[in-house]
Structures are given as C-alpha cells and as structure tokens.
C-alpha positions as CSV (number, residue, x, y, z in Angstrom):
1,X,-5.4,6.9,21.7
2,X,-9.5,6.9,21.5
3,X,-9.3,10.5,20.0
4,X,-7.1,9.0,17.4
5,X,-8.9,5.6,16.9
6,X,-12.5,7.8,16.4
7,X,-10.6,10.2,13.7
8,X,-8.8,7.5,11.8
9,X,-12.0,4.8,12.1
10,X,-14.1,7.8,10.5
11,X,-11.9,7.9,7.8
12,X,-12.0,4.8,6.7
13,X,-15.6,4.6,7.1
14,X,-15.9,7.4,5.1
15,X,-13.7,6.1,2.5
16,X,-15.1,2.9,2.4
17,X,-18.4,4.5,1.3
18,X,-17.6,7.2,-0.8
19,X,-14.8,5.5,-2.6
20,X,-14.2,2.2,-4.7
21,X,-11.7,-0.5,-3.3
22,X,-8.6,0.0,-5.6
23,X,-8.6,3.6,-4.2
24,X,-8.1,3.0,-0.6
25,X,-4.9,2.7,-0.4
26,X,-4.5,6.0,-1.5
27,X,-6.6,7.8,0.8
28,X,-5.3,6.4,3.4
29,X,-2.1,7.8,2.7
30,X,-3.9,11.4,2.5
31,X,-5.4,10.6,5.7
32,X,-2.1,9.6,7.5
33,X,-0.7,13.1,5.8
34,X,-2.8,14.9,7.5
35,X,-1.9,13.1,10.8
36,X,1.8,13.5,9.6
37,X,0.9,17.5,9.4
38,X,0.0,17.2,13.1
39,X,3.4,15.5,14.3
40,X,5.5,18.0,12.3
41,X,3.4,20.7,14.1
42,X,4.4,19.1,17.1
43,X,8.3,19.6,17.0
44,X,9.9,22.9,15.8
45,X,6.8,24.8,15.5
46,X,5.6,24.2,19.1
47,X,8.9,24.9,20.2
48,X,8.1,28.3,18.9
49,X,4.7,28.1,20.4
50,X,5.8,27.9,23.8
51,X,8.0,31.6,23.9
52,X,4.7,32.7,23.5
53,X,2.4,31.0,25.6
54,X,2.1,27.7,27.9
55,X,1.5,24.1,26.3
56,X,-1.9,24.2,28.1
57,X,-3.0,27.5,26.0
58,X,-1.5,25.6,23.3
59,X,-4.1,22.8,23.9
60,X,-7.2,24.8,24.6
61,X,-6.3,26.6,21.0
62,X,-5.9,23.1,19.6
63,X,-8.7,21.7,20.9
64,X,-10.8,24.6,19.5
65,X,-9.8,24.5,16.1
66,X,-10.6,20.5,15.7
67,X,-14.1,21.3,17.3
68,X,-14.5,23.8,14.6
69,X,-13.3,21.3,11.6
70,X,-15.3,18.9,13.4
71,X,-18.4,21.1,12.7
72,X,-17.7,22.0,9.4
73,X,-17.3,18.6,8.2
74,X,-21.1,17.6,9.7
75,X,-22.5,20.1,8.0
76,X,-20.6,19.9,4.8
77,X,-20.2,16.5,4.3
78,X,-23.2,14.7,2.4
79,X,-25.2,11.7,4.1
80,X,-25.7,8.6,2.4
81,X,-28.9,8.0,3.4
82,X,-28.7,4.2,2.1
83,X,-26.0,3.6,4.8
84,X,-27.3,5.5,7.7
85,X,-29.0,2.8,9.3
86,X,-27.0,1.3,12.2
87,X,-27.1,-2.7,12.1
88,X,-28.2,-4.2,15.1
89,X,-25.7,-4.5,17.9
90,X,-25.5,-8.4,17.8
91,X,-24.6,-8.3,13.7
92,X,-22.1,-5.7,14.5
93,X,-20.4,-8.0,17.1
94,X,-20.4,-11.0,14.7
95,X,-18.8,-8.8,12.5
96,X,-16.4,-7.9,15.3
97,X,-15.9,-11.9,15.6
98,X,-15.3,-12.2,12.0
99,X,-12.1,-10.3,12.0
100,X,-10.5,-11.7,15.0
101,X,-10.8,-15.5,13.6
102,X,-9.3,-14.2,10.5
103,X,-5.9,-15.9,9.5
104,X,-5.6,-12.7,7.7
105,X,-6.3,-10.3,10.2
106,X,-3.6,-12.3,12.7
107,X,-0.8,-12.2,9.4
108,X,-0.8,-8.5,9.9
109,X,-1.3,-7.8,13.8
110,X,2.1,-8.5,14.7
111,X,3.9,-6.3,12.5
112,X,1.2,-3.5,12.4
113,X,2.1,-3.4,16.4
114,X,5.0,-3.4,16.6
115,X,5.7,-1.6,13.3
116,X,3.2,1.4,14.4
117,X,4.2,1.4,18.3
118,X,7.2,1.1,18.1
119,X,7.5,4.3,15.4
120,X,5.3,6.5,17.9
121,X,7.6,4.9,21.0
122,X,10.6,6.7,18.6
123,X,9.1,9.4,17.9
124,X,7.7,10.4,20.8
125,X,9.2,9.2,24.0
126,X,13.2,8.3,22.6
127,X,14.4,10.5,19.8
128,X,14.7,13.4,21.9
129,X,16.4,11.8,25.0
130,X,18.5,9.8,22.6
131,X,19.5,13.0,20.2
132,X,20.3,15.0,23.4
133,X,21.9,12.4,25.9
134,X,23.7,10.4,23.4
135,X,24.4,12.3,20.5
136,X,24.9,15.3,22.9
137,X,22.6,18.0,21.2
138,X,21.2,21.3,22.5
139,X,17.3,20.9,22.8
140,X,16.6,23.2,19.9
141,X,18.8,20.8,17.4
142,X,16.8,18.0,18.7
143,X,13.5,19.4,18.0
144,X,14.8,20.3,14.3
145,X,16.0,16.4,14.2
146,X,12.4,15.4,15.3
147,X,10.9,18.0,12.8
148,X,13.0,16.3,9.8
149,X,12.0,13.1,10.7
150,X,7.9,14.5,10.7
151,X,8.8,16.0,7.5
152,X,9.8,12.7,6.0
153,X,6.9,11.0,7.3
154,X,4.5,13.2,5.4
155,X,6.3,13.1,2.6
156,X,6.4,9.4,2.3
157,X,2.5,9.5,3.0
158,X,1.8,12.1,0.1
159,X,3.7,10.1,-2.4
160,X,1.6,7.2,-1.2
161,X,-1.9,9.3,-1.3
162,X,0.0,10.2,-4.8
163,X,1.1,6.8,-6.3
164,X,-0.5,3.9,-4.2
165,X,-3.4,3.6,-6.8
166,X,-1.2,4.0,-9.8
167,X,1.5,1.3,-8.3
168,X,-0.9,-1.5,-7.6
169,X,-1.8,-1.4,-11.1
170,X,1.5,-1.9,-12.3
171,X,2.1,-4.8,-9.8
172,X,3.3,-3.0,-6.9
173,X,1.2,-4.1,-4.2
174,X,0.7,-2.1,-0.9
175,X,2.3,-5.2,0.5
176,X,5.6,-4.9,-1.7
177,X,5.8,-1.1,-0.2
178,X,5.0,-1.9,3.1
179,X,8.4,-4.0,3.2
180,X,10.5,-2.0,1.2
181,X,9.5,0.9,3.4
182,X,9.9,-1.2,6.5
183,X,13.3,-2.3,5.2
184,X,15.0,0.9,4.5
185,X,13.7,2.0,7.7
186,X,15.4,-0.4,9.7
187,X,18.6,-0.4,8.2
188,X,18.4,3.9,8.5
189,X,17.8,2.9,12.3
190,X,20.4,0.7,12.8
191,X,22.8,2.9,11.5
192,X,21.7,5.8,14.0
193,X,22.3,3.5,16.4
194,X,25.6,2.5,15.3
195,X,26.8,5.7,16.4
196,X,27.2,7.1,13.2
197,X,26.7,11.1,13.8
198,X,27.5,12.6,10.3
199,X,24.7,13.4,8.2
200,X,22.5,13.2,11.2
201,X,19.7,15.0,9.9
202,X,19.5,13.2,6.6
203,X,19.6,10.1,8.7
204,X,16.5,11.1,11.1
C-alpha cells in the first residue's frame, strides 16, 4: 500500500505539473496500464518463473529492477524549478483539510473504496480459490484465468489512455465511462457467481 501510494501519487503530481487538465484522464489510463502489466506478470509468467527460482529470489530481482527504473527517472526527467519549492507544512495540512471537507471528494469515496478495494480483493485473494474450489480447475488453469483477467484490465487501461481525452471532448465524460465499465463488470461478475462455466476464460 505504501509503495503503490508513493508511486501513483508521484505520477499524478508529475502529470499535473507537465500536462494540461484535459489530458489527465488519458495519462491516468497510461499509468494504470503500467500497473496492469505488473498484475499480468504476477499471473502465468510468475507461475512459470517459480519453476526456476524461489519467490524470495524473484522479489529481490523485482526490487533491483524497480531501483534501476527509479534511478533512470531521477537522472532523466527534467526538473520543474518553478514548482520545486515545497509549501510550508501548515499550508499542506490546510490543503488536506480542503480535500476532506469537499462534497465532490466524498461523492466518489464510497465508490472508489468498494470498486478498487473490491477488485483487488477479488483479483489477489479470492479468484484462484474460487476457480480451484468452486470450478474445480487445477492451479495452472486458474493461473491462466487470472492472466486473462489481467490482460483484459490492461487492454481497458490502454483504451482509456488512447481514447479518454477524445471521448470527453465528444461529451463522453470519465464519469460516464466509469458507470458503463462498472455496470459491465457487475453483470459479468453476476454471471460468474451464478455458476455459468461455459466460456469461463471470456467471462474472467
């Protein structure tokens, strides 16, 4: 959680410094695509890697790659000197208070918590157990299903990155995209829970 929060907020801050507001949705799609690639690697490719090394060795290798990328970003991304002076701590806390008293913020908090938290719980905790214990699939087949889910998520993020700005200019706002995607997600989940097993790869 700490790692993801630092990574994601740093990216959002960089986007706000370097790009106009009408590109923020697309840029968010691209940073989520990067996260989706990580989720995809954590499915079938990780299952394959575990035949060659233990999970500790894999984690150390990933940590080393993360450090290399961090160094590369540090030395290659130009600094915005005009925005480099930090605000006083009191001003920062005042900004936090403005967020937490915002009705617009609280309009999206329950949905964000349930949507993102629920999806991460399904993807990381429940999916493999469901596929193996309810559907009776072996672990390798369950891993393939999770890879399919991660691939679909990755494709959705890429499409958001490519299309969100243009769609918003045509009146299809990010909120409408959210409503449409959430509706489709809940309907698909309802079909999976109902026990419908045909085309299970496509559903997942």
